[in-house]
């Protein structure tokens, strides 16, 4: 029984933290990608100096 708790402590906790961070970072990457696309469109529309 203590081995199960040791496995959960050694593998379960890092897996949960990794999944949590990946989900949070994914949302921010989508926002960043949208901002980059919007910036690229604005640069193409801007007349040359």
Tab-separated table of N, CA and C in Angstrom:
chain	number	residue	atom	x	y	z
A	1	UNK	N	0.823	-1.192	0.000
A	1	UNK	CA	0.000	0.000	0.000
A	1	UNK	C	0.870	1.261	0.000
A	2	UNK	N	1.952	1.215	0.771
A	2	UNK	CA	2.827	2.390	0.809
A	2	UNK	C	3.536	2.587	-0.529
A	3	UNK	N	3.718	1.489	-1.283
A	3	UNK	CA	4.331	1.621	-2.607
A	3	UNK	C	3.426	2.407	-3.545
A	4	UNK	N	2.136	2.191	-3.434
A	4	UNK	CA	1.184	2.926	-4.281
A	4	UNK	C	1.282	4.414	-3.992
A	5	UNK	N	1.329	4.777	-2.713
A	5	UNK	CA	1.452	6.187	-2.357
A	5	UNK	C	2.784	6.763	-2.834
A	6	UNK	N	3.816	5.966	-2.790
A	6	UNK	CA	5.118	6.426	-3.275
A	6	UNK	C	5.072	6.662	-4.778
A	7	UNK	N	4.418	5.769	-5.529
A	7	UNK	CA	4.292	5.962	-6.977
A	7	UNK	C	3.478	7.209	-7.291
A	8	UNK	N	2.402	7.410	-6.539
A	8	UNK	CA	1.583	8.608	-6.764
A	8	UNK	C	2.402	9.859	-6.472
A	9	UNK	N	3.149	9.840	-5.395
A	9	UNK	CA	3.963	11.005	-5.035
A	9	UNK	C	5.062	11.246	-6.059
A	10	UNK	N	5.661	10.178	-6.559
A	10	UNK	CA	6.787	10.330	-7.481
A	10	UNK	C	6.363	10.624	-8.910
A	11	UNK	N	5.227	10.099	-9.342
A	11	UNK	CA	4.823	10.253	-10.738
A	11	UNK	C	3.530	11.044	-10.906
A	12	UNK	N	2.579	10.864	-10.030
A	12	UNK	CA	1.283	11.516	-10.170
A	12	UNK	C	1.357	13.021	-10.042
A	13	UNK	N	2.027	13.491	-9.009
A	13	UNK	CA	2.118	14.932	-8.781
A	13	UNK	C	2.817	15.651	-9.931
A	14	UNK	N	3.981	15.193	-10.377
A	14	UNK	CA	4.613	15.877	-11.520
A	14	UNK	C	3.762	15.837	-12.788
A	15	UNK	N	3.032	14.746	-13.000
A	15	UNK	CA	2.169	14.661	-14.184
A	15	UNK	C	1.048	15.683	-14.105
A	16	UNK	N	0.433	15.819	-12.942
A	16	UNK	CA	-0.657	16.787	-12.780
A	16	UNK	C	-0.141	18.205	-12.983
A	17	UNK	N	0.992	18.520	-12.417
A	17	UNK	CA	1.569	19.858	-12.581
A	17	UNK	C	1.917	20.119	-14.044
A	18	UNK	N	2.479	19.139	-14.721
A	18	UNK	CA	2.841	19.300	-16.136
A	18	UNK	C	1.614	19.544	-16.994
A	19	UNK	N	0.571	18.772	-16.778
A	19	UNK	CA	-0.662	18.943	-17.553
A	19	UNK	C	-1.263	20.313	-17.283
A	20	UNK	N	-1.293	20.723	-16.026
A	20	UNK	CA	-1.835	22.034	-15.666
A	20	UNK	C	-1.073	23.150	-16.378
A	21	UNK	N	0.254	23.084	-16.353
A	21	UNK	CA	1.054	24.123	-16.997
A	21	UNK	C	0.894	24.108	-18.511
A	22	UNK	N	0.805	22.928	-19.114
A	22	UNK	CA	0.613	22.849	-20.564
A	22	UNK	C	-0.710	23.468	-20.986
A	23	UNK	N	-1.753	23.245	-20.218
A	23	UNK	CA	-3.061	23.817	-20.553
A	23	UNK	C	-3.002	25.335	-20.453
A	24	UNK	N	-2.356	25.846	-19.419
A	24	UNK	CA	-2.252	27.299	-19.268
A	24	UNK	C	-1.409	27.908	-20.379
A	25	UNK	N	-0.308	27.289	-20.715
A	25	UNK	CA	0.580	27.828	-21.745
A	25	UNK	C	-0.078	27.753	-23.116
A	26	UNK	N	-0.875	26.711	-23.359
A	26	UNK	CA	-1.534	26.571	-24.657
A	26	UNK	C	-2.445	27.760	-24.932
A	27	UNK	N	-3.201	28.179	-23.932
A	27	UNK	CA	-4.099	29.319	-24.117
A	27	UNK	C	-3.304	30.585	-24.427
A	28	UNK	N	-2.207	30.783	-23.743
A	28	UNK	CA	-1.391	31.972	-23.994
A	28	UNK	C	-0.732	31.914	-25.366
A	29	UNK	N	-0.339	30.739	-25.811
A	29	UNK	CA	0.256	30.608	-27.141
A	29	UNK	C	-0.762	30.922	-28.229
A	30	UNK	N	-2.009	30.530	-28.023
A	30	UNK	CA	-3.049	30.852	-29.000
A	30	UNK	C	-3.256	32.357	-29.079
A	31	UNK	N	-3.259	33.040	-27.931
A	31	UNK	CA	-3.400	34.491	-27.926
A	31	UNK	C	-2.209	35.155	-28.606
A	32	UNK	N	-1.030	34.660	-28.347
A	32	UNK	CA	0.179	35.209	-28.962
A	32	UNK	C	0.160	35.015	-30.470
A	33	UNK	N	-0.275	33.862	-30.918
A	33	UNK	CA	-0.362	33.588	-32.347
A	33	UNK	C	-1.354	34.532	-33.020
A	34	UNK	N	-2.486	34.764	-32.382
A	34	UNK	CA	-3.478	35.685	-32.938
A	34	UNK	C	-2.912	37.100	-33.014
A	35	UNK	N	-2.187	37.515	-31.999
A	35	UNK	CA	-1.584	38.852	-32.004
A	35	UNK	C	-0.535	38.987	-33.104
A	36	UNK	N	0.254	37.965	-33.309
A	36	UNK	CA	1.275	38.001	-34.366
A	36	UNK	C	0.614	38.076	-35.739
A	37	UNK	N	-0.449	37.319	-35.941
A	37	UNK	CA	-1.161	37.379	-37.222
A	37	UNK	C	-1.756	38.759	-37.452
A	38	UNK	N	-2.313	39.355	-36.407
A	38	UNK	CA	-2.884	40.691	-36.528
A	38	UNK	C	-1.791	41.714	-36.847
A	39	UNK	N	-0.649	41.589	-36.222
A	39	UNK	CA	0.468	42.490	-36.490
A	39	UNK	C	0.963	42.337	-37.926
A	40	UNK	N	1.039	41.118	-38.403
A	40	UNK	CA	1.477	40.885	-39.780
A	40	UNK	C	0.516	41.533	-40.771
A	41	UNK	N	-0.782	41.429	-40.517
A	41	UNK	CA	-1.769	42.068	-41.396
A	41	UNK	C	-1.617	43.583	-41.360
A	42	UNK	N	-1.384	44.148	-40.181
A	42	UNK	CA	-1.218	45.599	-40.059
A	42	UNK	C	0.028	46.068	-40.795
A	43	UNK	N	1.079	45.294	-40.758
A	43	UNK	CA	2.314	45.663	-41.461
A	43	UNK	C	2.098	45.625	-42.970
A	44	UNK	N	1.343	44.652	-43.460
A	44	UNK	CA	1.091	44.565	-44.901
A	44	UNK	C	0.215	45.707	-45.396
A	45	UNK	N	-0.704	46.181	-44.580
A	45	UNK	CA	-1.622	47.246	-44.984
A	45	UNK	C	-0.932	48.607	-44.940
A	46	UNK	N	0.027	48.780	-44.067
A	46	UNK	CA	0.710	50.060	-43.885
A	46	UNK	C	1.479	50.430	-45.147
A	47	UNK	N	1.307	51.678	-45.613
A	47	UNK	CA	2.048	52.102	-46.812
A	47	UNK	C	3.532	52.278	-46.495
A	48	UNK	N	4.395	52.060	-47.482
A	48	UNK	CA	5.841	52.222	-47.249
A	48	UNK	C	6.196	53.678	-46.972
A	49	UNK	N	7.245	53.872	-46.245
A	49	UNK	CA	7.670	55.232	-45.876
A	49	UNK	C	8.544	55.820	-46.946
